[in-house]
Every structure is written in C-alpha cells, then in structure tokens.
Amino acid sequence: MSEEAIIAEKSPFAAELVRGESYYWCACGRSKNQPFCDGSHQGTGLEPVAFTAEKTAYLCGCKRTANGPFCDGTHNKL
Ligand code: FES
Ligand code: FES
C-alpha cells in the first residue's frame, strides 16, 4: 500500500527543460529538489514519473494532478 503524496507546492513549477532530455518528476512530494525526484520516495511505495522533455513546462507541485508530470489546474481546488 502506497503512502499519500505530499503537497510540495500549491502551484506548478515553471521548469526550463532541455528538449530530448529525460527527467524524473517527483510524484511523492518528498523530494528536496522539486519538481524532480531525488530518491526520497524510497519506502513510500510511490514512484517518480519519467518523461522526455519537449519544451519548457509547468510541472505539478501539488502532486494532485491527473496528468503528471504536468499541472492540470487541480491546485486551484486545494
Ligand atoms: Fe498540481 Fe497545478 S500544481 S495541478
Ligand atoms: Fe518524490 Fe522520488 S523523491 S518521487
């Protein structure tokens, strides 16, 4: 059973990404290197979301998005 994701920020992170590079978005909210995974999810049952960058993106900080790693506006309802 997984632990609940922690809300890291109630707003998205504007991340400057390098096109074609691979990133790991922190889904658990525990990383000290938001919005990216730093391994702090270990033991929570939660996993980061790997994705390949296409452009600068707004990466979800609240960890409640239904479209991780991207912000889908859910933070406005928290
Ligand atoms: Fe999580 Fe916008 S920051 S949905
Ligand atoms: Fe949050 Fe890895 S530290 S998913």
PDB file of C-alpha atoms and ligand atoms in Angstrom:
ATOM      1  CA  MET A   1       0.000   0.000   0.000  1.00  0.00           C
ATOM      2  CA  SER A   2       1.413   3.363  -1.002  1.00  0.00           C
ATOM      3  CA  GLU A   3       1.654   6.381   1.242  1.00  0.00           C
ATOM      4  CA  GLU A   4      -0.123   9.562   0.225  1.00  0.00           C
ATOM      5  CA  ALA A   5       1.703  12.105  -1.889  1.00  0.00           C
ATOM      6  CA  ILE A   6       2.683  15.252  -0.001  1.00  0.00           C
ATOM      7  CA  ILE A   7       1.753  18.630  -1.467  1.00  0.00           C
ATOM      8  CA  ALA A   8       5.143  20.195  -2.218  1.00  0.00           C
ATOM      9  CA  GLU A   9       3.709  23.469  -3.551  1.00  0.00           C
ATOM     10  CA  LYS A  10       0.161  24.593  -4.244  1.00  0.00           C
ATOM     11  CA  SER A  11       1.304  25.871  -7.600  1.00  0.00           C
ATOM     12  CA  PRO A  12       3.200  24.458 -10.544  1.00  0.00           C
ATOM     13  CA  PHE A  13       6.931  24.768 -11.137  1.00  0.00           C
ATOM     14  CA  ALA A  14       7.917  26.506 -14.356  1.00  0.00           C
ATOM     15  CA  ALA A  15      10.757  24.248 -15.411  1.00  0.00           C
ATOM     16  CA  GLU A  16      13.188  25.079 -18.165  1.00  0.00           C
ATOM     17  CA  LEU A  17      13.755  21.739 -19.762  1.00  0.00           C
ATOM     18  CA  VAL A  18      16.204  20.669 -22.412  1.00  0.00           C
ATOM     19  CA  ARG A  19      14.419  19.162 -25.378  1.00  0.00           C
ATOM     20  CA  GLY A  20      15.150  15.473 -25.730  1.00  0.00           C
ATOM     21  CA  GLU A  21      16.497  15.090 -22.186  1.00  0.00           C
ATOM     22  CA  SER A  22      14.930  12.599 -19.801  1.00  0.00           C
ATOM     23  CA  TYR A  23      13.649  13.747 -16.411  1.00  0.00           C
ATOM     24  CA  TYR A  24      12.068  12.175 -13.376  1.00  0.00           C
ATOM     25  CA  TRP A  25       9.205  14.177 -11.932  1.00  0.00           C
ATOM     26  CA  CYS A  26       8.708  13.758  -8.182  1.00  0.00           C
ATOM     27  CA  ALA A  27       5.224  12.301  -7.663  1.00  0.00           C
ATOM     28  CA  CYS A  28       5.552  11.746  -3.915  1.00  0.00           C
ATOM     29  CA  GLY A  29       6.155  15.363  -2.867  1.00  0.00           C
ATOM     30  CA  ARG A  30       9.105  14.447  -0.649  1.00  0.00           C
ATOM     31  CA  SER A  31      11.995  15.480  -2.893  1.00  0.00           C
ATOM     32  CA  LYS A  32      14.169  18.393  -1.731  1.00  0.00           C
ATOM     33  CA  ASN A  33      14.901  19.075  -5.394  1.00  0.00           C
ATOM     34  CA  GLN A  34      11.366  19.883  -6.612  1.00  0.00           C
ATOM     35  CA  PRO A  35       9.903  19.273  -9.072  1.00  0.00           C
ATOM     36  CA  PHE A  36      12.367  16.483  -9.722  1.00  0.00           C
ATOM     37  CA  CYS A  37      12.886  13.188  -7.911  1.00  0.00           C
ATOM     38  CA  ASP A  38      15.850  12.978  -5.522  1.00  0.00           C
ATOM     39  CA  GLY A  39      15.214   9.418  -4.347  1.00  0.00           C
ATOM     40  CA  SER A  40      13.260  10.436  -1.227  1.00  0.00           C
ATOM     41  CA  HIS A  41      10.279   8.348  -2.363  1.00  0.00           C
ATOM     42  CA  GLN A  42      12.064   5.201  -1.215  1.00  0.00           C
ATOM     43  CA  GLY A  43       9.909   3.251   1.203  1.00  0.00           C
ATOM     44  CA  THR A  44       6.705   5.108   0.326  1.00  0.00           C
ATOM     45  CA  GLY A  45       5.539   2.777  -2.433  1.00  0.00           C
ATOM     46  CA  LEU A  46       5.384   5.820  -4.723  1.00  0.00           C
ATOM     47  CA  GLU A  47       7.467   6.192  -7.860  1.00  0.00           C
ATOM     48  CA  PRO A  48       8.649   9.151  -9.943  1.00  0.00           C
ATOM     49  CA  VAL A  49       7.266   9.708 -13.440  1.00  0.00           C
ATOM     50  CA  ALA A  50       9.890   9.516 -16.174  1.00  0.00           C
ATOM     51  CA  PHE A  51       9.345  11.731 -19.185  1.00  0.00           C
ATOM     52  CA  THR A  52      11.251  13.192 -22.078  1.00  0.00           C
ATOM     53  CA  ALA A  53      11.221  16.952 -22.341  1.00  0.00           C
ATOM     54  CA  GLU A  54       9.783  18.696 -25.350  1.00  0.00           C
ATOM     55  CA  LYS A  55       9.793  22.275 -24.092  1.00  0.00           C
ATOM     56  CA  THR A  56       9.564  24.456 -21.017  1.00  0.00           C
ATOM     57  CA  ALA A  57       6.711  23.064 -18.984  1.00  0.00           C
ATOM     58  CA  TYR A  58       4.654  23.712 -15.900  1.00  0.00           C
ATOM     59  CA  LEU A  59       5.310  20.709 -13.687  1.00  0.00           C
ATOM     60  CA  CYS A  60       2.796  19.958 -10.960  1.00  0.00           C
ATOM     61  CA  GLY A  61       3.900  20.927  -7.455  1.00  0.00           C
ATOM     62  CA  CYS A  62       0.776  19.868  -5.581  1.00  0.00           C
ATOM     63  CA  LYS A  63       1.060  16.210  -6.654  1.00  0.00           C
ATOM     64  CA  ARG A  64      -2.694  16.003  -7.204  1.00  0.00           C
ATOM     65  CA  THR A  65      -2.651  16.420 -10.987  1.00  0.00           C
ATOM     66  CA  ALA A  66      -4.328  13.722 -13.063  1.00  0.00           C
ATOM     67  CA  ASN A  67      -1.849  14.417 -15.844  1.00  0.00           C
ATOM     68  CA  GLY A  68       1.544  14.028 -14.132  1.00  0.00           C
ATOM     69  CA  PRO A  69       4.100  15.401 -14.507  1.00  0.00           C
ATOM     70  CA  PHE A  70       2.159  18.360 -15.868  1.00  0.00           C
ATOM     71  CA  CYS A  71      -0.049  20.791 -13.954  1.00  0.00           C
ATOM     72  CA  ASP A  72      -3.710  20.358 -14.911  1.00  0.00           C
ATOM     73  CA  GLY A  73      -5.117  23.129 -12.714  1.00  0.00           C
ATOM     74  CA  THR A  74      -6.144  20.852  -9.837  1.00  0.00           C
ATOM     75  CA  HIS A  75      -4.046  23.006  -7.456  1.00  0.00           C
ATOM     76  CA  ASN A  76      -6.691  25.727  -7.767  1.00  0.00           C
ATOM     77  CA  LYS A  77      -9.150  23.495  -5.879  1.00  0.00           C
ATOM     78  CA  LEU A  78      -6.882  22.712  -2.893  1.00  0.00           C
TER      79      LEU A  78
HETATM   80 FE1  FES B   1      -0.618  20.409  -9.201  1.00  0.00          FE
HETATM   81 FE2  FES B   1      -1.264  22.510 -10.707  1.00  0.00          FE
HETATM   82  S1  FES B   1       0.355  22.324  -9.289  1.00  0.00           S
HETATM   83  S2  FES B   1      -2.243  20.587 -10.637  1.00  0.00           S
HETATM   84 FE1  FES B   2       9.390  12.024  -4.948  1.00  0.00          FE
HETATM   85 FE2  FES B   2      11.213  10.398  -5.971  1.00  0.00          FE
HETATM   86  S1  FES B   2      11.504  11.863  -4.432  1.00  0.00           S
HETATM   87  S2  FES B   2       9.122  10.531  -6.489  1.00  0.00           S
END
